[in-house]
mmCIF file with all atom_site columns, N, CA and C in Angstrom:
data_model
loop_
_atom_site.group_PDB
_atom_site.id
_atom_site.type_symbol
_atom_site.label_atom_id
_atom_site.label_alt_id
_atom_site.label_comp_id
_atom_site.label_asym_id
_atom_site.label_entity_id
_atom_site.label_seq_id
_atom_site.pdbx_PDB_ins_code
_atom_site.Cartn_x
_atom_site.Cartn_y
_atom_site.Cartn_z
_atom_site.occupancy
_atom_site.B_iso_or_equiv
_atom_site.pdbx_formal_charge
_atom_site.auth_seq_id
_atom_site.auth_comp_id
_atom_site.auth_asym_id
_atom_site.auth_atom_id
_atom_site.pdbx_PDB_model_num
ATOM 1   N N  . UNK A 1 1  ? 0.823   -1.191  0.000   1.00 0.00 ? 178 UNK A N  1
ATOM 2   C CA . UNK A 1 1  ? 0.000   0.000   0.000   1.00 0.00 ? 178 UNK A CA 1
ATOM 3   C C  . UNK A 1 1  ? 0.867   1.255   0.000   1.00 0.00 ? 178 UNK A C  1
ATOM 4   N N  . UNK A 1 2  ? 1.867   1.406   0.432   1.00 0.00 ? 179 UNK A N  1
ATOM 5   C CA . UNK A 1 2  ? 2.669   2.131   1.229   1.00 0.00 ? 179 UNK A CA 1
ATOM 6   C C  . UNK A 1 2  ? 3.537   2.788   -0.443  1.00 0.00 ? 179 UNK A C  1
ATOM 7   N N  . UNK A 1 3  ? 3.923   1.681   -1.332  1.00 0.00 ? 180 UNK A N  1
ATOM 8   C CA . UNK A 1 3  ? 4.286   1.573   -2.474  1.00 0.00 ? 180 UNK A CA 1
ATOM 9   C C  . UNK A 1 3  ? 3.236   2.250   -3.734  1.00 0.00 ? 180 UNK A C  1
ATOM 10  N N  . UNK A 1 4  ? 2.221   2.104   -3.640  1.00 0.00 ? 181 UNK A N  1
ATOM 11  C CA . UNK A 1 4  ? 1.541   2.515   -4.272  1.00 0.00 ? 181 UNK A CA 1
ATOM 12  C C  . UNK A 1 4  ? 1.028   3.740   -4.111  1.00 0.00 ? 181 UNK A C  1
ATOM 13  N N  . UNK A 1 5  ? 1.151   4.466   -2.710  1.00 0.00 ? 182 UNK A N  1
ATOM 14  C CA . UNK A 1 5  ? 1.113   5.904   -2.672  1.00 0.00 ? 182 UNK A CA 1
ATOM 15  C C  . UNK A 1 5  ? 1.996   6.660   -2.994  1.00 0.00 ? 182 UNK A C  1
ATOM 16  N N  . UNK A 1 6  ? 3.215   5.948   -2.710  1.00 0.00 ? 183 UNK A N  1
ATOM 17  C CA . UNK A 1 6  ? 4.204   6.656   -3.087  1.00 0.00 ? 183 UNK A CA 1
ATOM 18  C C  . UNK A 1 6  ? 4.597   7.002   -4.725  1.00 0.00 ? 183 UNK A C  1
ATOM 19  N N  . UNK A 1 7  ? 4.275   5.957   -6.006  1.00 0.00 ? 184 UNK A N  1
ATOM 20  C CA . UNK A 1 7  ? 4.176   6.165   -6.727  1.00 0.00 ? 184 UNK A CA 1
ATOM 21  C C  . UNK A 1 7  ? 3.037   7.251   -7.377  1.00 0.00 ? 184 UNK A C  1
ATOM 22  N N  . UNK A 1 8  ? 1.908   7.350   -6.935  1.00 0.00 ? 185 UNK A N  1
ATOM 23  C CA . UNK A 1 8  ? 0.788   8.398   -7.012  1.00 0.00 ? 185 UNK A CA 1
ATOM 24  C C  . UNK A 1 8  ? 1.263   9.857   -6.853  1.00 0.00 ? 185 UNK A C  1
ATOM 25  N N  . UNK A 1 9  ? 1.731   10.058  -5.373  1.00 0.00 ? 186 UNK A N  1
ATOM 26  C CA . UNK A 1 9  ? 2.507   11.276  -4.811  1.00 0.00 ? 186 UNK A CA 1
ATOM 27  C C  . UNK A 1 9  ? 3.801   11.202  -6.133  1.00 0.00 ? 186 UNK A C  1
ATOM 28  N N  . UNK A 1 10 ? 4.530   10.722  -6.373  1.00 0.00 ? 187 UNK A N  1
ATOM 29  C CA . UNK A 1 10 ? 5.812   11.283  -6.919  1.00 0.00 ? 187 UNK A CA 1
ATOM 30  C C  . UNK A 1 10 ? 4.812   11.865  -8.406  1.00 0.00 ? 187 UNK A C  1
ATOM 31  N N  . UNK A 1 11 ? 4.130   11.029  -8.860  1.00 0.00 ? 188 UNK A N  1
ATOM 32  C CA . UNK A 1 11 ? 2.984   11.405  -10.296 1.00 0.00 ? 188 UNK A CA 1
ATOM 33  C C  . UNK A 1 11 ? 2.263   12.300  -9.926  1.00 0.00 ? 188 UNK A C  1
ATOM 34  N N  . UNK A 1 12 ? 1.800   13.369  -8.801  1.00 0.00 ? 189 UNK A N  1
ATOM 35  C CA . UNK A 1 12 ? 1.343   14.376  -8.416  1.00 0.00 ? 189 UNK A CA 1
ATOM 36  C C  . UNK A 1 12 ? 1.916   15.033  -8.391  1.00 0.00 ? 189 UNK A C  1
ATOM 37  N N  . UNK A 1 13 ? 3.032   14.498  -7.622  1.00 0.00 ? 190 UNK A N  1
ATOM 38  C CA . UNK A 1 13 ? 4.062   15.874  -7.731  1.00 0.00 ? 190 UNK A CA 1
ATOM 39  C C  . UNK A 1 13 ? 5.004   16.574  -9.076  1.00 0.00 ? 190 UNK A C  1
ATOM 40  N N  . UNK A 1 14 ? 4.548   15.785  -10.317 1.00 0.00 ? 191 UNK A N  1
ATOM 41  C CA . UNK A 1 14 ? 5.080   15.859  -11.216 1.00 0.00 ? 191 UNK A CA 1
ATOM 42  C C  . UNK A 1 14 ? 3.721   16.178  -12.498 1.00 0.00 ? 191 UNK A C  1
ATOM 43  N N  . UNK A 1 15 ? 3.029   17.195  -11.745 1.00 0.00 ? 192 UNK A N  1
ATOM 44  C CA . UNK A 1 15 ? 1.572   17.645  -12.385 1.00 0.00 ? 192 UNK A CA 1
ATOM 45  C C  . UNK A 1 15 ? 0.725   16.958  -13.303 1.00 0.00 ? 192 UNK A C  1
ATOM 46  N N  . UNK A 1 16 ? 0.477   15.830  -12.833 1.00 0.00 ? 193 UNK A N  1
ATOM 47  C CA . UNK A 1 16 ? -0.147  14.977  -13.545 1.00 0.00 ? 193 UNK A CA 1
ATOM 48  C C  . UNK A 1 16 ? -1.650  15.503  -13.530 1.00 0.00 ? 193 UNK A C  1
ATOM 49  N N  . UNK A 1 17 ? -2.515  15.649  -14.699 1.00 0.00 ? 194 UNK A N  1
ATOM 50  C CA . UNK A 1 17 ? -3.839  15.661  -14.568 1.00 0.00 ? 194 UNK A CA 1
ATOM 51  C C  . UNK A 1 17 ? -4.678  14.151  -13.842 1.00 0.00 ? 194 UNK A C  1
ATOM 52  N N  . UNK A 1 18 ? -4.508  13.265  -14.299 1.00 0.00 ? 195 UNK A N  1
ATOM 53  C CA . UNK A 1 18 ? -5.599  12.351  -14.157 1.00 0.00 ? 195 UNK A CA 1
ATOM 54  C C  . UNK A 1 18 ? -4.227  11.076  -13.634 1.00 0.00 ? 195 UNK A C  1
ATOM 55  N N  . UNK A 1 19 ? -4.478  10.059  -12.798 1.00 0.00 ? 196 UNK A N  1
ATOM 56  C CA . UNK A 1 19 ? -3.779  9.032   -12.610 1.00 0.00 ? 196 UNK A CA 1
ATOM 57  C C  . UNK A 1 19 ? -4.859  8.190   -13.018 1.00 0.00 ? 196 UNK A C  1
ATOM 58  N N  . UNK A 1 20 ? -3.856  6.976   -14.102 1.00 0.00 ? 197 UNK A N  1
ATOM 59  C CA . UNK A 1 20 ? -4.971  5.615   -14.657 1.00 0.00 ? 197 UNK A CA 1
ATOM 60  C C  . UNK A 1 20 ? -3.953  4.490   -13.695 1.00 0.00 ? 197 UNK A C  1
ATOM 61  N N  . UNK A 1 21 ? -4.895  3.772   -13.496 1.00 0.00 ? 198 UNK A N  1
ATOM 62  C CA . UNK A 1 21 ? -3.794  2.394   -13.561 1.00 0.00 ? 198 UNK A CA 1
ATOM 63  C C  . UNK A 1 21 ? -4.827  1.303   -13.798 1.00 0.00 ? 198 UNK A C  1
ATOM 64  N N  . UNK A 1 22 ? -3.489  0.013   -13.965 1.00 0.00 ? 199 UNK A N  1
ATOM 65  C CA . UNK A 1 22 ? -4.256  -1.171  -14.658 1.00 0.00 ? 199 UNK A CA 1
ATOM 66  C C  . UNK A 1 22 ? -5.061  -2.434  -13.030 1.00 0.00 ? 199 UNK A C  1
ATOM 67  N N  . UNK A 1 23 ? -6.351  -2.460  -13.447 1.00 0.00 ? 200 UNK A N  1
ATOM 68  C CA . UNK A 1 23 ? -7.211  -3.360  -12.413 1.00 0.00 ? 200 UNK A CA 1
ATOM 69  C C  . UNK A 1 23 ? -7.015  -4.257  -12.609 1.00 0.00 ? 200 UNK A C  1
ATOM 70  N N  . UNK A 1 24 ? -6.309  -4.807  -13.954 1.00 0.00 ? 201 UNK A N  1
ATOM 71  C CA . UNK A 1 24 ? -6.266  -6.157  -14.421 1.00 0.00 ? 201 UNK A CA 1
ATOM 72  C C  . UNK A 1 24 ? -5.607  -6.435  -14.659 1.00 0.00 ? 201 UNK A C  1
ATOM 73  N N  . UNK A 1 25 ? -4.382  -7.943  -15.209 1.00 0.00 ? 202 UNK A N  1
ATOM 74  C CA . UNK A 1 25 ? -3.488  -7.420  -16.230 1.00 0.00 ? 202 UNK A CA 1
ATOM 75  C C  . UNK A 1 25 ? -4.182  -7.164  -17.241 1.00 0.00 ? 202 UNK A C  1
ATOM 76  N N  . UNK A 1 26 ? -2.601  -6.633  -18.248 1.00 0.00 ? 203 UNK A N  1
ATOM 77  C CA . UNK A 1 26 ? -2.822  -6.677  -19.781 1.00 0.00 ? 203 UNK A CA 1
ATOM 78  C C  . UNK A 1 26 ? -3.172  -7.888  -20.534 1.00 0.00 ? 203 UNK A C  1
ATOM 79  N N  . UNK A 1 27 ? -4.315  -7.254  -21.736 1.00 0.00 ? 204 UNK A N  1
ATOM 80  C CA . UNK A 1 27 ? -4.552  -8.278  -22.357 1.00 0.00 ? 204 UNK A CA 1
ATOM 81  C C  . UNK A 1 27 ? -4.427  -8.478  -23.396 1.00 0.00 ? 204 UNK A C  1
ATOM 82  N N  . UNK A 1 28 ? -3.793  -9.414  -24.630 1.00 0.00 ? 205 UNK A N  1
ATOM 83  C CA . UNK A 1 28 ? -3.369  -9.833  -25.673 1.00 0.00 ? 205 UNK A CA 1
ATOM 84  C C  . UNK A 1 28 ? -2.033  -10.668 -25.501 1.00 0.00 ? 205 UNK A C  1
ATOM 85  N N  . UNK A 1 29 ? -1.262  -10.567 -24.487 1.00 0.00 ? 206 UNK A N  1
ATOM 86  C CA . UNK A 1 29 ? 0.161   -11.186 -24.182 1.00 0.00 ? 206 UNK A CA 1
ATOM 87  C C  . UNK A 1 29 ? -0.587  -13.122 -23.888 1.00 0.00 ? 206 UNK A C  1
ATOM 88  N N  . UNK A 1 30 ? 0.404   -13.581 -24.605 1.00 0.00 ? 207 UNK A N  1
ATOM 89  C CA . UNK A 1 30 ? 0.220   -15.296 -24.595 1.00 0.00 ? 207 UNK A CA 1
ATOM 90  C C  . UNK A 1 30 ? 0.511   -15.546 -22.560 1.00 0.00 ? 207 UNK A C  1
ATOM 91  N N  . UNK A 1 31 ? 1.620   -14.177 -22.248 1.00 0.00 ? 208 UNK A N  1
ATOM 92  C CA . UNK A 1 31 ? 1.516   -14.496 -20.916 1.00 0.00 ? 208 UNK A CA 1
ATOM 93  C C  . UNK A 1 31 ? 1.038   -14.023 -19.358 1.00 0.00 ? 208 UNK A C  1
ATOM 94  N N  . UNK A 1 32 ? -0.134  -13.509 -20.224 1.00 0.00 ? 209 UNK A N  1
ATOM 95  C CA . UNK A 1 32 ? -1.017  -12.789 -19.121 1.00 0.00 ? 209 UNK A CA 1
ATOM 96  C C  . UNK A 1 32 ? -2.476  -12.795 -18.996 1.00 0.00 ? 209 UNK A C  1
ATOM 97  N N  . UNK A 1 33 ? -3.140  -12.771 -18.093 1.00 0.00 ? 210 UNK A N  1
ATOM 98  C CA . UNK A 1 33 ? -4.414  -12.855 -17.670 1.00 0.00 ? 210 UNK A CA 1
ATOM 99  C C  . UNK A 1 33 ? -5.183  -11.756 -17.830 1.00 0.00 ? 210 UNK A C  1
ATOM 100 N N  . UNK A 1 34 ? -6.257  -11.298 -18.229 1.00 0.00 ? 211 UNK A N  1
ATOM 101 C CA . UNK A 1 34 ? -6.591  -10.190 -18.293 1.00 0.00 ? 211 UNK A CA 1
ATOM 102 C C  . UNK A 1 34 ? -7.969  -9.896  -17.580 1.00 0.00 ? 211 UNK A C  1
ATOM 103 N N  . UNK A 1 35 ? -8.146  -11.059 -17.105 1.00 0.00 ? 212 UNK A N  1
ATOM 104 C CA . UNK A 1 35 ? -9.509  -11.057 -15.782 1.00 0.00 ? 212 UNK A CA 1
ATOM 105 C C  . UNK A 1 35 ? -8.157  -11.147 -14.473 1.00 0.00 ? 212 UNK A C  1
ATOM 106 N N  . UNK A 1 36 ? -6.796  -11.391 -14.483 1.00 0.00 ? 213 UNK A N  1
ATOM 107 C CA . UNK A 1 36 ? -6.233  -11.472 -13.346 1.00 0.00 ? 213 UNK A CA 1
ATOM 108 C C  . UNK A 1 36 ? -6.294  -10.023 -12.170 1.00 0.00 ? 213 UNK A C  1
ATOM 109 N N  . UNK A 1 37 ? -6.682  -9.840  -11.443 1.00 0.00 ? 214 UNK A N  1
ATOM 110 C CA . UNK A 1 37 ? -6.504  -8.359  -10.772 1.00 0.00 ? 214 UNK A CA 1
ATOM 111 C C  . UNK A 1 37 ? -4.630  -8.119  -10.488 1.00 0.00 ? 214 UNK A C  1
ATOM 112 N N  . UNK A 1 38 ? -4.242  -6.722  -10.578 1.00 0.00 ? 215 UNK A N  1
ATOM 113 C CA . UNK A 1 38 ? -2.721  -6.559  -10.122 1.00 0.00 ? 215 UNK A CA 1
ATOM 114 C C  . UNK A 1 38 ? -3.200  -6.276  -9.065  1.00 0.00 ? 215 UNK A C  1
ATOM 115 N N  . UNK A 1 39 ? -3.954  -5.405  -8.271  1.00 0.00 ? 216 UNK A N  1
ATOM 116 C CA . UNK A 1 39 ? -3.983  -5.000  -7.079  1.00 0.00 ? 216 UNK A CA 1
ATOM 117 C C  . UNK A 1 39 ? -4.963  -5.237  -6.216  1.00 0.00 ? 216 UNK A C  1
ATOM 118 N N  . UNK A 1 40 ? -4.611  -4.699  -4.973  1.00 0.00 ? 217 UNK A N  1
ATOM 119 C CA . UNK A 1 40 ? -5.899  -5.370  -4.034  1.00 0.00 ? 217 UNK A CA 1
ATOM 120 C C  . UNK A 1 40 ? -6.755  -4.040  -3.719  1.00 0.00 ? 217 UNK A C  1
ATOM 121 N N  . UNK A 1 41 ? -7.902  -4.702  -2.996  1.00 0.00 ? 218 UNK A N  1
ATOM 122 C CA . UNK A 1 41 ? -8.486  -3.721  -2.909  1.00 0.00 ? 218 UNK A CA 1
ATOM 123 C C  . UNK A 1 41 ? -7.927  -2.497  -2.034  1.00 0.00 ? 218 UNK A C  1
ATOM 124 N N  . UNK A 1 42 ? -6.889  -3.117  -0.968  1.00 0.00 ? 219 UNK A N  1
ATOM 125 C CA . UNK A 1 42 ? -6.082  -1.962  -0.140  1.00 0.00 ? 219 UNK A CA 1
ATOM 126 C C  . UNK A 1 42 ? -5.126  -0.194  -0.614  1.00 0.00 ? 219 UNK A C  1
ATOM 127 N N  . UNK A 1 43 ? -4.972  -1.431  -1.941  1.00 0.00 ? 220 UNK A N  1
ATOM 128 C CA . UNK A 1 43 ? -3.683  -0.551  -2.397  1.00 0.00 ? 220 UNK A CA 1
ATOM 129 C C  . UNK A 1 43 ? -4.503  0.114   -4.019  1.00 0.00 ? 220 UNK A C  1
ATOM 130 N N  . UNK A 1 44 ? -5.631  -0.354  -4.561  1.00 0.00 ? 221 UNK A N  1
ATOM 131 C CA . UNK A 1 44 ? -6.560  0.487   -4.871  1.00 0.00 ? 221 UNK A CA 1
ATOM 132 C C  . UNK A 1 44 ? -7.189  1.887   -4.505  1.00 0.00 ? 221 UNK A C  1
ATOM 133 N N  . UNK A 1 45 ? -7.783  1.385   -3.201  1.00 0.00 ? 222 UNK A N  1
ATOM 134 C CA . UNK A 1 45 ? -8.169  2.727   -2.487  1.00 0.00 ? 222 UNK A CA 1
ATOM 135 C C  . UNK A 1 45 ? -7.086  3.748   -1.510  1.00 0.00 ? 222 UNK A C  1
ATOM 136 N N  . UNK A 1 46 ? -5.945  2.784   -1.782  1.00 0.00 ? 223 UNK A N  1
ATOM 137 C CA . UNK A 1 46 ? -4.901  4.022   -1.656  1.00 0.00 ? 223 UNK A CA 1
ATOM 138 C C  . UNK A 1 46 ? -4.326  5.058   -2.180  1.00 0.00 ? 223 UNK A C  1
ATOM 139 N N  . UNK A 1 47 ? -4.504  4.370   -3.749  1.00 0.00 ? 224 UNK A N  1
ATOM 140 C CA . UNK A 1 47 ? -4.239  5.207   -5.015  1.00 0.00 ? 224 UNK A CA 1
ATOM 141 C C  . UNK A 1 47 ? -5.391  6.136   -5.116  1.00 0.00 ? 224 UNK A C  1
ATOM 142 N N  . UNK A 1 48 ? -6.843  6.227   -4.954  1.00 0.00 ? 225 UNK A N  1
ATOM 143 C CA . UNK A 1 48 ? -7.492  6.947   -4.946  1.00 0.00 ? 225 UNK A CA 1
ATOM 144 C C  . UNK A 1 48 ? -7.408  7.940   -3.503  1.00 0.00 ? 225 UNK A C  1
ATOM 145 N N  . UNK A 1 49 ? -7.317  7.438   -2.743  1.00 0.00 ? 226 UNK A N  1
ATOM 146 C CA . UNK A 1 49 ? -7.350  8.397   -1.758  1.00 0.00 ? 226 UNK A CA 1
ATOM 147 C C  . UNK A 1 49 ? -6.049  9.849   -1.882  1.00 0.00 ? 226 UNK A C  1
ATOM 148 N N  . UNK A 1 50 ? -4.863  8.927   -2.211  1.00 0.00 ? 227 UNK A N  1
ATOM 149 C CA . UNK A 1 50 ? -3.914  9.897   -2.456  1.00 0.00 ? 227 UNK A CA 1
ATOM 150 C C  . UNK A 1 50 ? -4.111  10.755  -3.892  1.00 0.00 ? 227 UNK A C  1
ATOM 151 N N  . UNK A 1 51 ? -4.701  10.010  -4.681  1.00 0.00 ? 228 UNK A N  1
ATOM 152 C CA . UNK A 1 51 ? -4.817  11.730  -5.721  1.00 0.00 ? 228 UNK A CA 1
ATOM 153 C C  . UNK A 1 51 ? -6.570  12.409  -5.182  1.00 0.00 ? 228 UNK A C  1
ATOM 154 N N  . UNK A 1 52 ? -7.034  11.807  -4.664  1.00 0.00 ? 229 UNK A N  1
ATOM 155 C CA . UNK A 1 52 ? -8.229  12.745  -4.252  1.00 0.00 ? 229 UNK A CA 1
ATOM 156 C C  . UNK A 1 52 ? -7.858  13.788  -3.351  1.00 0.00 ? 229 UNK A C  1
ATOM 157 N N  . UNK A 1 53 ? -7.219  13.443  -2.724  1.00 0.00 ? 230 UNK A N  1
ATOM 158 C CA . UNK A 1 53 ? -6.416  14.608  -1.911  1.00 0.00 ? 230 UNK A CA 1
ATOM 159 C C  . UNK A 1 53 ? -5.411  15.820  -2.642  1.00 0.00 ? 230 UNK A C  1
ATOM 160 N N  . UNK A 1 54 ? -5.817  15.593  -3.708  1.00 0.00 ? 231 UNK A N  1
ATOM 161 C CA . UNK A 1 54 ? -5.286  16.885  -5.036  1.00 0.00 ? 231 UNK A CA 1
ATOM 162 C C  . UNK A 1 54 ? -6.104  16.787  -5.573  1.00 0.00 ? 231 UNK A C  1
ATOM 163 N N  . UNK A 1 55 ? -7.368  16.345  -5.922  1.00 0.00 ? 232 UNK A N  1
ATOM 164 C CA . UNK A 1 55 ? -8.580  16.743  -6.289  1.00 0.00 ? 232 UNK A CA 1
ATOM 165 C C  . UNK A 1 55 ? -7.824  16.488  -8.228  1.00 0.00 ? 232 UNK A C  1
ATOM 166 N N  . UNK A 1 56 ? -7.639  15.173  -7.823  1.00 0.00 ? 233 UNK A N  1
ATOM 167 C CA . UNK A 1 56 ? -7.238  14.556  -9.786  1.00 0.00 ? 233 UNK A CA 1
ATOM 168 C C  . UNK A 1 56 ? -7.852  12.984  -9.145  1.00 0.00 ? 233 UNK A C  1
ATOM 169 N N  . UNK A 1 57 ? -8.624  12.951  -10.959 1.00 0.00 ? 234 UNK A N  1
ATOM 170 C CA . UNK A 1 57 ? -9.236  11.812  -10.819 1.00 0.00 ? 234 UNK A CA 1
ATOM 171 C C  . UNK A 1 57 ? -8.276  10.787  -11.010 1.00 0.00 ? 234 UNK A C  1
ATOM 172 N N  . UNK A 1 58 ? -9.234  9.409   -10.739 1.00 0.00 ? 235 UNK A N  1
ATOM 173 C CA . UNK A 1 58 ? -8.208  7.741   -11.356 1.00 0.00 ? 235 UNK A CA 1
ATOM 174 C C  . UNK A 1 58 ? -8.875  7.176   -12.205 1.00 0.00 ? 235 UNK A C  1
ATOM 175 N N  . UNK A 1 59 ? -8.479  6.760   -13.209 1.00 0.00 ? 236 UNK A N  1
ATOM 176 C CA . UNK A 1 59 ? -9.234  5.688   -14.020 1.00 0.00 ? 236 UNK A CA 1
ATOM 177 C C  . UNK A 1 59 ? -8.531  4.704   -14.054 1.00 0.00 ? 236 UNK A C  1
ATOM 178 N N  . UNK A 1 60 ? -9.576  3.859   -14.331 1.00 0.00 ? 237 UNK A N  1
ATOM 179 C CA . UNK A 1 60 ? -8.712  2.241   -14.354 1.00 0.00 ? 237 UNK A CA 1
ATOM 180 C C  . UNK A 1 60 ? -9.013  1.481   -15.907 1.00 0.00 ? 237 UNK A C  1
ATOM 181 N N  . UNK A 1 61 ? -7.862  0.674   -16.350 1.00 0.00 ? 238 UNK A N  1
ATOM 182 C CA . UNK A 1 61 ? -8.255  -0.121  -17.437 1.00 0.00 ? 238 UNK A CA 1
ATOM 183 C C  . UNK A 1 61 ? -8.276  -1.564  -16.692 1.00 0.00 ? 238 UNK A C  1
ATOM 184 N N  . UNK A 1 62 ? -9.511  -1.879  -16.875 1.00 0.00 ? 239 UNK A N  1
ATOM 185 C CA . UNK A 1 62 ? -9.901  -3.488  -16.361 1.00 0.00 ? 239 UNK A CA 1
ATOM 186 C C  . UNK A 1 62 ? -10.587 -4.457  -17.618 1.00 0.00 ? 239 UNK A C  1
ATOM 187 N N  . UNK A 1 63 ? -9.994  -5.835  -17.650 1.00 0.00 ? 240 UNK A N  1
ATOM 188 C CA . UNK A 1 63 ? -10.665 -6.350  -18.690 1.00 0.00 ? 240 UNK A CA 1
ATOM 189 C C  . UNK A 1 63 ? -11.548 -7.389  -17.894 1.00 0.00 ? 240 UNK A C  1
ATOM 190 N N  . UNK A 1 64 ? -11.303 -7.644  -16.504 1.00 0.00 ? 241 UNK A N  1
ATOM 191 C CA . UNK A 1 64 ? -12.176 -8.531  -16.439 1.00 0.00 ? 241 UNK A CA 1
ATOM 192 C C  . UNK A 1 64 ? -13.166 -7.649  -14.753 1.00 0.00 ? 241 UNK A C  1
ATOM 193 N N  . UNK A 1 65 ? -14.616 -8.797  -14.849 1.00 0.00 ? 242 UNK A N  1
ATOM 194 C CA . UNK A 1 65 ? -15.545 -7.940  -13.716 1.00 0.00 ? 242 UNK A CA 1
ATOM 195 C C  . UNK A 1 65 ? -14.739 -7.549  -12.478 1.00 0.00 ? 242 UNK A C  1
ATOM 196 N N  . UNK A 1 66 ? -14.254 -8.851  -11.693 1.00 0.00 ? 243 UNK A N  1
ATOM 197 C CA . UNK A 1 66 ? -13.142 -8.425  -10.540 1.00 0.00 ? 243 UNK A CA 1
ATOM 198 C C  . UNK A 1 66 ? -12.530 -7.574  -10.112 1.00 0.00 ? 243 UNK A C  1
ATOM 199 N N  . UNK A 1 67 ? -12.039 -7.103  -11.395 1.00 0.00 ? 244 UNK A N  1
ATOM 200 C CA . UNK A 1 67 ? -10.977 -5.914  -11.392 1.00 0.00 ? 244 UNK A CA 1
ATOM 201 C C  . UNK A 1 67 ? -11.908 -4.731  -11.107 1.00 0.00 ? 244 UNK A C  1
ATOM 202 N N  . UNK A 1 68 ? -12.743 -4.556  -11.977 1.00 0.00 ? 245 UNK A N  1
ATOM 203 C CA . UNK A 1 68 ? -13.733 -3.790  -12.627 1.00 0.00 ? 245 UNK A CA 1
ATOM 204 C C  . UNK A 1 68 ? -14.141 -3.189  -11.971 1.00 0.00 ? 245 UNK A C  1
ATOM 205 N N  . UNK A 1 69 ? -14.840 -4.185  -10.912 1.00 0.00 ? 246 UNK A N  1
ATOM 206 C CA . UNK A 1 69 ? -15.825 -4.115  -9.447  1.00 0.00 ? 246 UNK A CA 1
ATOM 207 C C  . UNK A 1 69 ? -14.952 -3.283  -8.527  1.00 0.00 ? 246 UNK A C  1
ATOM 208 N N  . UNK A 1 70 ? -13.874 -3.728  -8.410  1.00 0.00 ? 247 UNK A N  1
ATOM 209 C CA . UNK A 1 70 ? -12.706 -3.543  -7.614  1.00 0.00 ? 247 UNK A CA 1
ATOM 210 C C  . UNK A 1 70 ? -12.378 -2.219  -7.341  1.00 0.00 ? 247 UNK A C  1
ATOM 211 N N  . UNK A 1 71 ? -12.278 -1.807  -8.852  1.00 0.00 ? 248 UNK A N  1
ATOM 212 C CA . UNK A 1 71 ? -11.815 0.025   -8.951  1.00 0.00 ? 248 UNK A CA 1
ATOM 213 C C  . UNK A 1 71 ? -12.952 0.843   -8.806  1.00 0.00 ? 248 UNK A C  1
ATOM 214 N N  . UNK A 1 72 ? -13.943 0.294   -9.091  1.00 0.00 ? 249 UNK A N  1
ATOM 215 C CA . UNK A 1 72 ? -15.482 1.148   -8.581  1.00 0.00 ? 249 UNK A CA 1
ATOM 216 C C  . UNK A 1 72 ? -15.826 1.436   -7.383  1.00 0.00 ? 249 UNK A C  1
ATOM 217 N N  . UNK A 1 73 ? -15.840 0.152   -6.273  1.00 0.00 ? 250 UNK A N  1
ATOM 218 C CA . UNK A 1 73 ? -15.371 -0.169  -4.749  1.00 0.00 ? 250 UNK A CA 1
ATOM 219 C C  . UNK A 1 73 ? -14.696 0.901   -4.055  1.00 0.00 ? 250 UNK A C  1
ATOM 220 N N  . UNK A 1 74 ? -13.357 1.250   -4.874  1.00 0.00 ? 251 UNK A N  1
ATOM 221 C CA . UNK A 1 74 ? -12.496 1.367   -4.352  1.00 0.00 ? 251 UNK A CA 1
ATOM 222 C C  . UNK A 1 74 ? -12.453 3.724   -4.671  1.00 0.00 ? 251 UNK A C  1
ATOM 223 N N  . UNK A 1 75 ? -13.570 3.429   -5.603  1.00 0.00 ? 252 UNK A N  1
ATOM 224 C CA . UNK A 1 75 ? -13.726 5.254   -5.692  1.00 0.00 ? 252 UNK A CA 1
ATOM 225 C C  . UNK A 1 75 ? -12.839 5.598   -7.281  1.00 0.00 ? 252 UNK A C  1
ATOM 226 N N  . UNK A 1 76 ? -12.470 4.369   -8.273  1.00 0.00 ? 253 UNK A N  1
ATOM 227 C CA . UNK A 1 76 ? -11.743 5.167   -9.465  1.00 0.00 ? 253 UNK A CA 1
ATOM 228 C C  . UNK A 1 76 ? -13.222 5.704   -10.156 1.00 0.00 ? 253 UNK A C  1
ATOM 229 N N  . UNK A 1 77 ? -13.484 6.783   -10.678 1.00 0.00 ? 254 UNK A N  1
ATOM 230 C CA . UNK A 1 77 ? -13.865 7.602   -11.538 1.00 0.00 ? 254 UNK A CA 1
ATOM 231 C C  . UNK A 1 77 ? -13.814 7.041   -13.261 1.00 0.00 ? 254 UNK A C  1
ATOM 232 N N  . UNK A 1 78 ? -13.316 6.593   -13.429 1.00 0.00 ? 255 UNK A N  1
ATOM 233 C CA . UNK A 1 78 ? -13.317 6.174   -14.872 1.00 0.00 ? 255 UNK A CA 1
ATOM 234 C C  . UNK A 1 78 ? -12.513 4.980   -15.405 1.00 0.00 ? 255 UNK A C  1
#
């Protein structure tokens, strides 16, 4: 969790409009899942909490519901 704010904050601090990240993996690779989730729900709503606190949205690219559900749960915006 701790990791994932910190990446947010350094991308804030480096005037980012909008933070995306991926709910799922990528999909088209022979070696990846794309219903797999990367993150949990902890370190989800960490990433949102820390750019809501600069008032910049998150979007997420999710290919599968899990993920999907996950970043909605968790407050991403798009």
């Amino acid at each position: 969790t701790q990791n994932v704010r910190r990446v947010v904050k350094a991308n804030l601090d480096r005037g980012v409009n909008v933070i995306k990240i991926l709910a799922t993996e990528r999909a088209g690779l022979p070696e990846t899942d794309p219903r797999k989730r990367t993150f949990t729900d902890e370190e989800l709503s960490a990433a949102v909490d820390e750019a809501k606190s600069r008032n910049i949205p998150v979007a997420a690219h999710a290919h599968g519901n899990e993920g999907a559900f996950a970043a909605v749960r968790a407050g991403v915006h798009s």
